[in-house]
PDB file of C-alpha atoms in Angstrom:
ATOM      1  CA  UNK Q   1      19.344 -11.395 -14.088  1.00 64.00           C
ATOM      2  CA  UNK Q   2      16.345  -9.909 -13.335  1.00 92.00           C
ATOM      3  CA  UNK Q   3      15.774  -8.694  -9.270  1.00 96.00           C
ATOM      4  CA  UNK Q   4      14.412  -6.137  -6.998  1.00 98.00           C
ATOM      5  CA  UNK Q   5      15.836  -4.416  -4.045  1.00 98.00           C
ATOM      6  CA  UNK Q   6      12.887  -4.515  -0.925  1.00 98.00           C
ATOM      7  CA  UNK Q   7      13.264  -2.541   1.790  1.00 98.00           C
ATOM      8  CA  UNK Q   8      12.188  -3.377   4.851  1.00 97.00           C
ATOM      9  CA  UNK Q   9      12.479  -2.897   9.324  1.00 97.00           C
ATOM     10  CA  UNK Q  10      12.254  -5.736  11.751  1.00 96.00           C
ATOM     11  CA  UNK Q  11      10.206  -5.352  15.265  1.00 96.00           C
ATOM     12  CA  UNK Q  12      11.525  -7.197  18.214  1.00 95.00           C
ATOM     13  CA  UNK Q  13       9.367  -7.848  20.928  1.00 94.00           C
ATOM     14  CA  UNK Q  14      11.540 -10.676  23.150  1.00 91.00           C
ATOM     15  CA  UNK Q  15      15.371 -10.499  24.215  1.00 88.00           C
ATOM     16  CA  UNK Q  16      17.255 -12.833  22.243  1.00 84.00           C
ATOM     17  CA  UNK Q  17      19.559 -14.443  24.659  1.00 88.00           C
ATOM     18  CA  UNK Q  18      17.182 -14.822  27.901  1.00 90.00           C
ATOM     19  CA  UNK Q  19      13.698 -14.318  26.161  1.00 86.00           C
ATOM     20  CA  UNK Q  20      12.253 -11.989  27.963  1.00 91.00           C
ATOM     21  CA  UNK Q  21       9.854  -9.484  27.212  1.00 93.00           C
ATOM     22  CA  UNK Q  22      11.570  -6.225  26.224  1.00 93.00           C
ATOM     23  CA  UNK Q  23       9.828  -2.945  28.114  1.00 94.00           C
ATOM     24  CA  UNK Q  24       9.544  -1.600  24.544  1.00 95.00           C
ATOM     25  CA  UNK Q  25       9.327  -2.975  20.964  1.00 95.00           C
ATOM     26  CA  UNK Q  26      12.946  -2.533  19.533  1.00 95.00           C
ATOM     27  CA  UNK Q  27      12.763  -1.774  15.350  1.00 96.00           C
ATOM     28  CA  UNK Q  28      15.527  -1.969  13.656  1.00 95.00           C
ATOM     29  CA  UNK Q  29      17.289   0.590  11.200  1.00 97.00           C
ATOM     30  CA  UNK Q  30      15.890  -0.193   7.663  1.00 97.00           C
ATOM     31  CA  UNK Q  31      17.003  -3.034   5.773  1.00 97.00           C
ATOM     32  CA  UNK Q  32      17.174  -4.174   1.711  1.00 97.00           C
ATOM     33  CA  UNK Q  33      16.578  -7.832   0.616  1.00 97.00           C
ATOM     34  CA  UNK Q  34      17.388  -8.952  -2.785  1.00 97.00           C
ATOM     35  CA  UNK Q  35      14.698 -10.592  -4.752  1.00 97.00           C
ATOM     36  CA  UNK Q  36      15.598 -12.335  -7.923  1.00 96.00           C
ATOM     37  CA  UNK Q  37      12.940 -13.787 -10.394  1.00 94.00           C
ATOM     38  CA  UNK Q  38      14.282 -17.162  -9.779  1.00 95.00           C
ATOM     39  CA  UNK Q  39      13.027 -16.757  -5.850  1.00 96.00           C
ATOM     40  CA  UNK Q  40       9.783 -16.327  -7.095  1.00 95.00           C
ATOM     41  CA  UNK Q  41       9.315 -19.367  -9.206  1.00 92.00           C
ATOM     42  CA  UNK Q  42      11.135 -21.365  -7.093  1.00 94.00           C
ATOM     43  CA  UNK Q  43       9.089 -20.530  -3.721  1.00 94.00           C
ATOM     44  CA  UNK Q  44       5.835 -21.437  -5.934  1.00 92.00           C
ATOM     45  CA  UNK Q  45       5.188 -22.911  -9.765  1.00 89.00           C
ATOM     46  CA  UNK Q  46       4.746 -20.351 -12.076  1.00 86.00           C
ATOM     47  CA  UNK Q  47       0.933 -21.570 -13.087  1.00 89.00           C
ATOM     48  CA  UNK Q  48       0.255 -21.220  -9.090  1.00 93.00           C
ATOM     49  CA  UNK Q  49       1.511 -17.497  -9.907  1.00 93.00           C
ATOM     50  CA  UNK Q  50      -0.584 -17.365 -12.681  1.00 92.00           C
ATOM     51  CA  UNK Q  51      -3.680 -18.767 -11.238  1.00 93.00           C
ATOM     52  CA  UNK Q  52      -3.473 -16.360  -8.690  1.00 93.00           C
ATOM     53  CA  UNK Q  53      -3.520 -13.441 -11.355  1.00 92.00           C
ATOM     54  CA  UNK Q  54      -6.717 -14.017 -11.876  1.00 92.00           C
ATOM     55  CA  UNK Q  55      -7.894 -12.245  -8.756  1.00 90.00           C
ATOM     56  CA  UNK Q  56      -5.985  -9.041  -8.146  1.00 85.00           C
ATOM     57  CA  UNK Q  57      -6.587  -9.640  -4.218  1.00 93.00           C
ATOM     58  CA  UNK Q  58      -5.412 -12.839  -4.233  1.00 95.00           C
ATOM     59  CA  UNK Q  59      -2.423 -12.294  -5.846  1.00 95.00           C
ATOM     60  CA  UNK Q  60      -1.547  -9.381  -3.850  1.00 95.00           C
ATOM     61  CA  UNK Q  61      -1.800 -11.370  -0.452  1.00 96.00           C
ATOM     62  CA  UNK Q  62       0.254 -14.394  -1.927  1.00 97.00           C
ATOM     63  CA  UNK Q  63       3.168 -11.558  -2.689  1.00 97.00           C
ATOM     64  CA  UNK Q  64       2.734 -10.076   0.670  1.00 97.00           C
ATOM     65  CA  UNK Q  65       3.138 -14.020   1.975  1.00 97.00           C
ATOM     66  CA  UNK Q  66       6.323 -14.726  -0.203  1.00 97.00           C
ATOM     67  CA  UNK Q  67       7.860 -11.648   0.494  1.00 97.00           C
ATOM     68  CA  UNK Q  68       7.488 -11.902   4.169  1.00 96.00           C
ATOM     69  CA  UNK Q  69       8.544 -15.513   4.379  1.00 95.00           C
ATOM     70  CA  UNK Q  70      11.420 -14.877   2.218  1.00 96.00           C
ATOM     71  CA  UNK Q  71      12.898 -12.215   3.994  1.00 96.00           C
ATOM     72  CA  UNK Q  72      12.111 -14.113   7.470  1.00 94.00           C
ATOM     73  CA  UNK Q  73      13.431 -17.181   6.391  1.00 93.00           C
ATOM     74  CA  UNK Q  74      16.708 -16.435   4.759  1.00 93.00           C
ATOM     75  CA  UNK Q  75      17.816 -12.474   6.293  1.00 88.00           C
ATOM     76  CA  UNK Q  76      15.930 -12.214  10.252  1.00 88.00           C
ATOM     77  CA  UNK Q  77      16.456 -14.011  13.423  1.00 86.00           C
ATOM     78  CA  UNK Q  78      13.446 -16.268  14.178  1.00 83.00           C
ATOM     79  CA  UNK Q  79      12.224 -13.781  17.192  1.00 84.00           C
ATOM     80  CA  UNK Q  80      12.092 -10.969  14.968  1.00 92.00           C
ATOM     81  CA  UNK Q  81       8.780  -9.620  12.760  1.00 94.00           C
ATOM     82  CA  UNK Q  82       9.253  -8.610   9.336  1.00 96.00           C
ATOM     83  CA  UNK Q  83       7.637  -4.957   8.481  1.00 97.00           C
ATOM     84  CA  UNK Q  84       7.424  -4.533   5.133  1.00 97.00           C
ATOM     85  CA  UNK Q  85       5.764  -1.007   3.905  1.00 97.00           C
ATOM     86  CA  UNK Q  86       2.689  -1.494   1.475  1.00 97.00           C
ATOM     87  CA  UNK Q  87       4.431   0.805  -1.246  1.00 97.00           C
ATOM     88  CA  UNK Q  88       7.747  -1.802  -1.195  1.00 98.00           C
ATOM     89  CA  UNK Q  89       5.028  -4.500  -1.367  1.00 97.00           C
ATOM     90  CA  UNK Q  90       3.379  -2.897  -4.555  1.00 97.00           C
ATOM     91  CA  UNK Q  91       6.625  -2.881  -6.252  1.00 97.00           C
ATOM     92  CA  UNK Q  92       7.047  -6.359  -5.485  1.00 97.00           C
ATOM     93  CA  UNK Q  93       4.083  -7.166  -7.156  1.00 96.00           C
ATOM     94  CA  UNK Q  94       4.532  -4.946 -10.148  1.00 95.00           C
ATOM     95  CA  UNK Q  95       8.277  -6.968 -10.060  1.00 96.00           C
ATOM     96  CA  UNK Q  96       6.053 -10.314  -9.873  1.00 95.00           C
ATOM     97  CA  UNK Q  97       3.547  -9.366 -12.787  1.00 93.00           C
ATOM     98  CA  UNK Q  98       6.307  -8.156 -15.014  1.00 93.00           C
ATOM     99  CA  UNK Q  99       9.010 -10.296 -14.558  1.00 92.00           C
ATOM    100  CA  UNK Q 100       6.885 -13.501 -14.085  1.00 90.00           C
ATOM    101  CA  UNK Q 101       3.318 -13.306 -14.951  1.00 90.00           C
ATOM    102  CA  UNK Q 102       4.427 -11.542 -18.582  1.00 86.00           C
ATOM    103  CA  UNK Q 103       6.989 -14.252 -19.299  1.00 71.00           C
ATOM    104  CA  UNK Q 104       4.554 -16.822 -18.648  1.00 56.00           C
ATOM    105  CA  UNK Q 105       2.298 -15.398 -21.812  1.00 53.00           C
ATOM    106  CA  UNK Q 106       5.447 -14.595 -23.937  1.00 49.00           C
ATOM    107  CA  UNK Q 107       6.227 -18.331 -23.344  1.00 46.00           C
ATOM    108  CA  UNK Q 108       3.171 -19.846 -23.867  1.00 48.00           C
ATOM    109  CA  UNK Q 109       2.258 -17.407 -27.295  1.00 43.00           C
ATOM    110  CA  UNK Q 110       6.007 -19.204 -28.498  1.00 45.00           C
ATOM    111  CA  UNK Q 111       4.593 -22.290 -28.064  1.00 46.00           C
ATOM    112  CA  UNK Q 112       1.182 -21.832 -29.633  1.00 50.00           C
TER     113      UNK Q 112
END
């Protein structure tokens, strides 16, 4: 199975039981989230992937969306902000473009 480990901090801003503002932004002690190929294609169609690969920029903000929604949806209270560094982001894309993008031409080459 192919995955990636992502590191990452969360940033609270808001008390969870009364929601109040804190005095001071509370960040937490860093954190790994699992990211398995199968995430990827299943947050998104693989051609949507591919399109994006077209444009190195726009690819690279639609990995910095999935990874952040990912992590926020399934591993951080709702009150918290995901902070994910741009050198765990880069791997995530390198992750994307290997394990996803280059399967996509090996599969369609078969098929040709």
């Amino acid at each position: 199975m192919s995955k990636i480990i992502v590191k990452y901090v969360t940033k609270r801003a808001y008390c969870t039981c009364c929601k109040q503002k804190l005095p001071q932004i509370e960040t937490s002690k860093e954190k790994q989230f699992t990211i398995r190929k199968e995430d990827v294609t299943d947050w998104v169609e693989q051609e949507s992937w591919q399109n994006a690969s077209d444009s190195p920029g726009e690819l690279y903000e639609m990995v910095r969306e999935f990874t952040n929604e990912i992590i926020s949806f399934q591993a951080v209270d709702m009150t918290d902000r995901v902070v994910i560094e741009k050198t765990e982001l880069d791997r995530v894309n390198e992750f994307i473009t290997r394990e996803v993008l280059s399967s996509a031409v090996r599969l369609s080459i078969q098929t040709e």
